XYZ file of C-alpha atoms in Angstrom:
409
model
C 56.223 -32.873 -47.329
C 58.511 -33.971 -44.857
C 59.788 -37.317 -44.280
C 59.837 -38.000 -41.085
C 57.155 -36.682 -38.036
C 58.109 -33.874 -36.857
C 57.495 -32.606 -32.704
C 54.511 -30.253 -32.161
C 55.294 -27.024 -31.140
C 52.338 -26.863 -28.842
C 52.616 -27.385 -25.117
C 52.444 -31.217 -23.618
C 52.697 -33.281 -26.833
C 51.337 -36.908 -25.637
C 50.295 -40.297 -26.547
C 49.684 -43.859 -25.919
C 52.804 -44.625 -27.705
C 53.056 -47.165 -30.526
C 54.791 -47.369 -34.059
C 55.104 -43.767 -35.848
C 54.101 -43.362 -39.475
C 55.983 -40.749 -41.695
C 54.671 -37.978 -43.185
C 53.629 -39.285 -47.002
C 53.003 -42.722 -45.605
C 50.301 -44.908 -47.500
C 46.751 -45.884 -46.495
C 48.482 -49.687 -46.364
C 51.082 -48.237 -43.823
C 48.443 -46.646 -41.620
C 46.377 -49.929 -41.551
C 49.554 -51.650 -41.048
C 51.086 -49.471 -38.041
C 47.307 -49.531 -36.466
C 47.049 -53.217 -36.457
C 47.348 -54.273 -33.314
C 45.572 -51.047 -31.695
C 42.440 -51.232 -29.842
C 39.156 -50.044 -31.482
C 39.163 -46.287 -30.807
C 35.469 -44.450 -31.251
C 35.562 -40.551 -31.632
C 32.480 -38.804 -30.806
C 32.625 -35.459 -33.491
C 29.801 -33.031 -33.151
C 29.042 -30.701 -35.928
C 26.573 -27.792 -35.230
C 24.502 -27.919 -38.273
C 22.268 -30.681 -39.924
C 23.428 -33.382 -42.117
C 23.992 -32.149 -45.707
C 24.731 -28.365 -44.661
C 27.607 -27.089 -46.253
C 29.273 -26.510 -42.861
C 28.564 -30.460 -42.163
C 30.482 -31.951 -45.423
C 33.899 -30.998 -44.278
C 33.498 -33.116 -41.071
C 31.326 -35.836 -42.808
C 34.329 -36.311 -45.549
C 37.189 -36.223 -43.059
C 35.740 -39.008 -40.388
C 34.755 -41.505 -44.408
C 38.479 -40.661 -44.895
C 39.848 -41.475 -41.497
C 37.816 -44.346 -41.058
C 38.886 -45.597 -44.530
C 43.152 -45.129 -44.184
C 42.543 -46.525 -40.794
C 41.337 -49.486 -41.781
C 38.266 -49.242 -39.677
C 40.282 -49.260 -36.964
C 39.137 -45.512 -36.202
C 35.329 -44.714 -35.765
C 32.988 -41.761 -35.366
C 30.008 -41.330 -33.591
C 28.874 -38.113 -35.537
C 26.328 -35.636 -33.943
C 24.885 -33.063 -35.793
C 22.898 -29.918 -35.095
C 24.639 -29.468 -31.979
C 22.871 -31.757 -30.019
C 25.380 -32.678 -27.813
C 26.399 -29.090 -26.712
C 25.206 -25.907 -28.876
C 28.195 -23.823 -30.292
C 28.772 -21.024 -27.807
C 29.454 -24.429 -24.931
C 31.187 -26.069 -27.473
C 34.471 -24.822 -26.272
C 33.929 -26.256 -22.578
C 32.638 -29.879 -24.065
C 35.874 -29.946 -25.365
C 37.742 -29.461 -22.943
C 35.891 -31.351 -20.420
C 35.606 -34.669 -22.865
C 31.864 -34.580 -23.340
C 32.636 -34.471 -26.846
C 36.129 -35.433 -28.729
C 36.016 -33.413 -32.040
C 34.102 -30.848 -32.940
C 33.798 -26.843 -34.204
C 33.846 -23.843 -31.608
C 34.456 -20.285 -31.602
C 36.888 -19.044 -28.692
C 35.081 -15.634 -28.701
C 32.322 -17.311 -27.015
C 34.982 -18.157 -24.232
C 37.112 -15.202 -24.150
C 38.180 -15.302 -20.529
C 39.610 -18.867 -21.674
C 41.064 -17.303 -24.985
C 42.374 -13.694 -24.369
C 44.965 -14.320 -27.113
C 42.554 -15.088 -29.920
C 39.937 -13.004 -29.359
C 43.050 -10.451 -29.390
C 44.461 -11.863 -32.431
C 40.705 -12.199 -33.314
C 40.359 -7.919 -33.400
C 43.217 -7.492 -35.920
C 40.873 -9.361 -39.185
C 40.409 -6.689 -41.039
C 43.194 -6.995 -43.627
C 42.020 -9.260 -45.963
C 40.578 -8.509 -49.624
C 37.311 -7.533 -49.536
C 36.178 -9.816 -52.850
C 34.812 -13.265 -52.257
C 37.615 -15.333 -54.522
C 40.873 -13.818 -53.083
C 40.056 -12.149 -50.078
C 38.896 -15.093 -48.345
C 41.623 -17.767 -49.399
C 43.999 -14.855 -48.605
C 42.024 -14.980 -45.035
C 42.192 -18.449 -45.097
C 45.698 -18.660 -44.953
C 46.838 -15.508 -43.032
C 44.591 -17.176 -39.866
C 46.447 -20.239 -40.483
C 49.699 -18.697 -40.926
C 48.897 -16.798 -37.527
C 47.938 -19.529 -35.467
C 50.267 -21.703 -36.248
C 53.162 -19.115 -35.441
C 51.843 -18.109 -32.287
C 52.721 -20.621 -29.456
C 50.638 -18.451 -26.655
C 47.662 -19.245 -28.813
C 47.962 -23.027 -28.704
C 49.537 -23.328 -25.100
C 45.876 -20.804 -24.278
C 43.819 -23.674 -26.223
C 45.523 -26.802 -24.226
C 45.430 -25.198 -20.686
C 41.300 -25.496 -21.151
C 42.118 -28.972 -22.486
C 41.433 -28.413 -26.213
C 43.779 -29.930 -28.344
C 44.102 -27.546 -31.766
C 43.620 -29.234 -35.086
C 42.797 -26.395 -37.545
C 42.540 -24.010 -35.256
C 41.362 -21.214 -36.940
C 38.935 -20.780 -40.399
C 36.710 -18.262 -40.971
C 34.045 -18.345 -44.245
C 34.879 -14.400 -45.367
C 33.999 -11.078 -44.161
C 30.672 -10.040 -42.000
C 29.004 -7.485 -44.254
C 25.387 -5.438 -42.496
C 22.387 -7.642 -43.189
C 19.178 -5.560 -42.641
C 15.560 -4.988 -42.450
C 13.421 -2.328 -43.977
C 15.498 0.853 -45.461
C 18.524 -0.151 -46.901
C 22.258 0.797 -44.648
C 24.441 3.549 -47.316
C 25.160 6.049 -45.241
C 26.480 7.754 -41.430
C 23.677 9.309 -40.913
C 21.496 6.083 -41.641
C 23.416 4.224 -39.484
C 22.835 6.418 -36.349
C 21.348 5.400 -33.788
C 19.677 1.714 -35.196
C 20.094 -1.142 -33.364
C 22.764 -3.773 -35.154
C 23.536 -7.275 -33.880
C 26.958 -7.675 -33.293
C 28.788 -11.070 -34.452
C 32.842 -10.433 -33.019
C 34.099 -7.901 -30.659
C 35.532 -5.857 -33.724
C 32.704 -5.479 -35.347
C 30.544 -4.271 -32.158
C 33.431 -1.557 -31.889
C 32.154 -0.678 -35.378
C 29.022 -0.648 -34.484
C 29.425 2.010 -31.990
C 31.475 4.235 -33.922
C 29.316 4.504 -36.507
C 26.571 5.944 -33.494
C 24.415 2.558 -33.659
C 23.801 0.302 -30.463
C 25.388 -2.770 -30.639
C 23.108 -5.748 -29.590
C 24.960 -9.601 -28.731
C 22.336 -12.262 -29.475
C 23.327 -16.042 -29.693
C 22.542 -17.366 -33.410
C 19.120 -19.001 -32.778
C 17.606 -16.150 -31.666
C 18.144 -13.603 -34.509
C 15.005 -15.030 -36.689
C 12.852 -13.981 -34.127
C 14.649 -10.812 -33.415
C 14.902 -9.626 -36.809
C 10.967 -10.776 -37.437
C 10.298 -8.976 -34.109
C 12.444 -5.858 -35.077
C 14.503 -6.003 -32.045
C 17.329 -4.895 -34.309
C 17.289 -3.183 -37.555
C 20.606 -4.993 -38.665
C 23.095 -8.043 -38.343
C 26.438 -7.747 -38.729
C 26.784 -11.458 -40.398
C 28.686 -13.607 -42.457
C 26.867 -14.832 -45.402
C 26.668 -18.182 -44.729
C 24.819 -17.220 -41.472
C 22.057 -15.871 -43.854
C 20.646 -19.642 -45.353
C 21.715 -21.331 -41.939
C 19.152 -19.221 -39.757
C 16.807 -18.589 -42.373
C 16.670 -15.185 -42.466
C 16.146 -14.404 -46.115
C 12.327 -14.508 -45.328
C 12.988 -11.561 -42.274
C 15.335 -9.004 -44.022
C 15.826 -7.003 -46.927
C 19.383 -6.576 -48.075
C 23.256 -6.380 -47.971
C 25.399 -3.744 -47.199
C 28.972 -4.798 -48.167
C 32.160 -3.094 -47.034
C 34.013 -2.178 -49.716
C 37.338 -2.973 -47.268
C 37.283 -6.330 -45.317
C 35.056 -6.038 -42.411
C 35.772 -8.052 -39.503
C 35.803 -12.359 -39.329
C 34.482 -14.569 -36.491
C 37.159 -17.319 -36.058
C 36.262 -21.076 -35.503
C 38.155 -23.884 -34.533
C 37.981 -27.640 -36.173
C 39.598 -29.031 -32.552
C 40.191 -32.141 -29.920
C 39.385 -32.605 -26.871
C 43.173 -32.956 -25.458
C 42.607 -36.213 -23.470
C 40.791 -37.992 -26.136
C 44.181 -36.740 -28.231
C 46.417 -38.045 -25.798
C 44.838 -41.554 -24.994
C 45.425 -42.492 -28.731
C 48.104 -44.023 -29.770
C 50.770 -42.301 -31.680
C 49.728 -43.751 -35.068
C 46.475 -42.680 -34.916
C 47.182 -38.973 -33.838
C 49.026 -39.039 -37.197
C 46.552 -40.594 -39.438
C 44.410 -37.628 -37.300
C 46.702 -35.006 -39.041
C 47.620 -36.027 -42.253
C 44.006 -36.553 -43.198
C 43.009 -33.106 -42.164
C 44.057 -32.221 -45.304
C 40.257 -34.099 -46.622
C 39.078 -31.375 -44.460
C 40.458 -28.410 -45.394
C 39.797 -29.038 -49.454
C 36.342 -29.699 -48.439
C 36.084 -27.037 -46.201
C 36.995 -24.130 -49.216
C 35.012 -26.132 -51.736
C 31.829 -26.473 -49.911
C 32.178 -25.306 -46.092
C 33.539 -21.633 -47.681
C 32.713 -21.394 -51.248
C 29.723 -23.462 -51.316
C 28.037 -21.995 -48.386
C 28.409 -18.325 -49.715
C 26.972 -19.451 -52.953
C 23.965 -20.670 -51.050
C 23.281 -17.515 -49.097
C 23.892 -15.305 -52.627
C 21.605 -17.587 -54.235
C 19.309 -17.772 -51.172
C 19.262 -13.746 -50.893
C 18.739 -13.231 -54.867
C 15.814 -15.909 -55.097
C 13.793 -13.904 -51.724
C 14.645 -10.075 -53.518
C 17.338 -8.869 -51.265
C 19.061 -6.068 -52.225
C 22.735 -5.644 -52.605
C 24.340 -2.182 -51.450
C 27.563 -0.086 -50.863
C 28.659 2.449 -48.172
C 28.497 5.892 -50.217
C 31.809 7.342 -50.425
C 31.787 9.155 -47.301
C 30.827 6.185 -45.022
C 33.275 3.831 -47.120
C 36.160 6.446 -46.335
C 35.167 6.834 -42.706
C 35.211 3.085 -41.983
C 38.496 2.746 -43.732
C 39.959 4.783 -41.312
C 38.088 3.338 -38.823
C 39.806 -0.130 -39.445
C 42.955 1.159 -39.722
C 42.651 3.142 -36.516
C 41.129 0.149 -34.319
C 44.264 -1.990 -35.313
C 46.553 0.187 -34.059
C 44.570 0.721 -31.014
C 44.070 -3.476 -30.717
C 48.154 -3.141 -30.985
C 48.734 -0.498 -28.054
C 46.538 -2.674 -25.778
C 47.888 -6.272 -25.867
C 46.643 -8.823 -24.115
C 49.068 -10.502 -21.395
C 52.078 -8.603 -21.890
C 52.332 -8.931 -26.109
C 54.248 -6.712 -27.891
C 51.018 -5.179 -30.008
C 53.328 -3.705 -32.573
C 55.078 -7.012 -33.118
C 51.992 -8.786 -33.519
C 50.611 -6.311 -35.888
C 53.679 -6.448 -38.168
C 53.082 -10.599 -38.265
C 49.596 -10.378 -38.868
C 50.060 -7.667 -41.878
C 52.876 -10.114 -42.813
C 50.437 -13.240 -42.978
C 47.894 -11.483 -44.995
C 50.350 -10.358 -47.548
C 52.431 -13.541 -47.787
C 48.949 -15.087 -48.139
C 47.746 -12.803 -51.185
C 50.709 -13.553 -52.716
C 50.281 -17.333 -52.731
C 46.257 -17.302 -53.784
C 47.325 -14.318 -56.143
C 50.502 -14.630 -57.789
C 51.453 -18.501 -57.492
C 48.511 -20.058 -57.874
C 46.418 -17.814 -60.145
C 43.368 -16.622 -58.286
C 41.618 -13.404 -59.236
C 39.251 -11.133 -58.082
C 36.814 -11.703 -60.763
C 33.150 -11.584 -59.119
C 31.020 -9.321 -56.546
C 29.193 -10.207 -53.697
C 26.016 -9.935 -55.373
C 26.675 -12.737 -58.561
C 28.857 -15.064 -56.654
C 26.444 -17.822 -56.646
C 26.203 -18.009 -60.633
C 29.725 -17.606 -60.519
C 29.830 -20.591 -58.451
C 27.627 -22.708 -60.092
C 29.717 -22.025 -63.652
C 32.958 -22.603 -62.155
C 32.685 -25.258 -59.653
C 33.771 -28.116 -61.857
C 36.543 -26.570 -62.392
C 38.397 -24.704 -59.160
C 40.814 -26.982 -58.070
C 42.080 -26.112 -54.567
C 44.917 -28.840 -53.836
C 47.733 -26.961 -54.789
C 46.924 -24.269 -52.049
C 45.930 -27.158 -49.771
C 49.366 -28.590 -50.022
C 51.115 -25.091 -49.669
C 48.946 -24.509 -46.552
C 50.029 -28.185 -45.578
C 53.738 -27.963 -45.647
C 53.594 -24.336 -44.066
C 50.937 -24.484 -41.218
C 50.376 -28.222 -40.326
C 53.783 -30.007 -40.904
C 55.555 -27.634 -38.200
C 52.561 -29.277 -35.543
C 52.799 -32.922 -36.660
C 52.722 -35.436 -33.861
């Protein structure tokens, strides 16, 4: 790491001011250099309960924070969304009612043309659940941190990025009754769409493509208002729905990702003083390693486990439906190219986002050692006789040095 800050490349860097603390520094410097710094509260909303896997990362980071600060730095932590549910999370950001916090910029794409562009293209990754999503991982992170238009889109709706793009892995069909295989089973069903890639999916494969926010999809899928979900695992044990479907169909290539954003509110950011925006940062690192561990990994283990104990059933396309969706994939990228958003050049950005994903395969594959070595269907066992022993700070500190050092305050 770097030893000395280094100047965000994002639009309108600010702060209070106040001593600066080098990249490295100690928890002794940070209490040090926040000394003589008010008392600064930070109201961080999560959307799920306590002790959900998608809670822990922002639980761990605020104990950390809190602790290198010297209790200078507190949190007010909200959970379940109370504060604002997910799809408004994006405007109680930006208009301060909350000051830290998870959203998903598809639910505001007016406000964020650039990543819900950028958004359409995630469909590159591995499809396995080991490599393919900490090659995802760190192909979003790659692409939002090289993209200026995608941070100067977040701070003009007064969001101040942080890690501004995860995803937990591929959206695979979750249905009811008669299990997915096949083109002509596929025609003319009703399937909930979760990103806008995946509802142009949805209509080429002849079915009708239904949006419904998250908490209502118990009721429709009890109800049969649709037949399918398009869903990322996790979604399974955090609505329940194990107890109102049947099974899995998985993509044998990537299917698309719905992006979220661990971000700021941008005046909260800019009333602190410059320490603490850089106690913010280097701690995000607690995040992230939490965020694979448990947030990721952890959460698709519960939803394999959670499908396996209720009797779901775990199927492929057949070969003709896995070709034709292939090509569908690599067709819609190319069309997501020759329509960019606010003057882009589509082909450019196409050639940096193949670029992330295979830079990124080659770090999780070849440096650090990961392999593809489990299925959907028996990742949770896999899980549960590994977990001890995945380490994920060497990637954390590659993903460090090349996507959050560039941004330091």
């Amino acid at each position: 790491m770097a030893t000395a800050a280094c100047q965000s490349s994002g639009s309108g860097e600010e702060s209070a001011g106040g001593p600066s603390v080098a990249a490295g520094a100690s928890q002794e410097d940070y209490i040090e250099a926040l000394a003589d710094a008010e008392p600064i509260e930070i109201v961080l909303q999560m959307p799920t309960p306590p002790d959900n896997p998608f809670t822990t990362p922002g639980d761990e980071y605020a104990k950390a924070v809190e602790q290198w600060s010297g209790g200078k730095i507190t949190f007010d932590v909200s959970y379940s969304g109370a504060i604002a549910a997910l799809p408004e999370m994006g405007k109680a950001l930006g208009d301060g009612l909350v000051d830290m916090g998870i959203h998903r910029p598809e639910y505001m794409q007016d406000s964020f043309p650039v990543a819900t562009y950028f958004g359409k293209y995630l469909s590159i990754h591995e499809a396995d659940p080991i490599v393919g999503n900490l090659q995802l991982f760190g192909a979003l992170g790659q692409i939002w941190s090289d993209t200026d238009a995608l941070w100067e889109e977040a701070e003009e709706v007064g969001i101040r990025p942080l890690v501004p793009a995860t995803a937990t892995g591929s959206a695979a069909m979750l249905c009811r009754g008669e299990p997915l295989t096949s083109l002509a089973a596929a025609k003319g069903i009703s399937i909930r769409s979760q990103t806008p890639a995946g509802a142009a999916l949805i209509d080429h494969l002849g079915a009708s493509a239904v949006s419904l926010p998250q908490n209502e999809l118990y009721e429709a899928a009890q109800r049969g208002v649709v037949d399918c979900m398009e869903a990322s695992f996790g979604l399974l044990s955090t609505a329940g729905l194990a107890d109102v479907t049947d099974g899995w169909t998985v993509d044998p290539t990537a299917g698309p990702a719905p992006v979220t954003g661990f971000d700021m509110s941008l005046d909260k950011w800019e009333s602190l003083p410059l320490a603490a925006q850089q106690l913010l940062w280097d701690r995000l690192d607690v995040y992230l390693e939490s965020y694979l561990m448990v947030g990721q990994w952890g959460s698709n283990a519960l939803a394999v486990e959670d499908s396996n104990e209720a009797g779901l059933a775990w199927e492929d396309w057949d070969a003709e439906a896995a070709a034709d969706i292939e090509g569908f994939w690599e067709q819609y990228r190319e069309s997501v190219a020759d329509e960019a958003v606010d003057g882009r050049d589509g082909e450019a950005d196409l050639v940096e986002v193949e670029a992330a994903h295979e830079k990124w395969l080659g770090i999780v594959r070849d440096d650090l050692g990961f392999e593809a070595e489990v299925g959907w269907g028996d990742f949770d066992s896999w899980y549960a006789a590994h977990e001890d022993a995945i380490d994920f700070k060497p990637l954390i500190e590659v993903y460090v040095d090349e996507i959050l050092m560039p941004h330091r305050p």
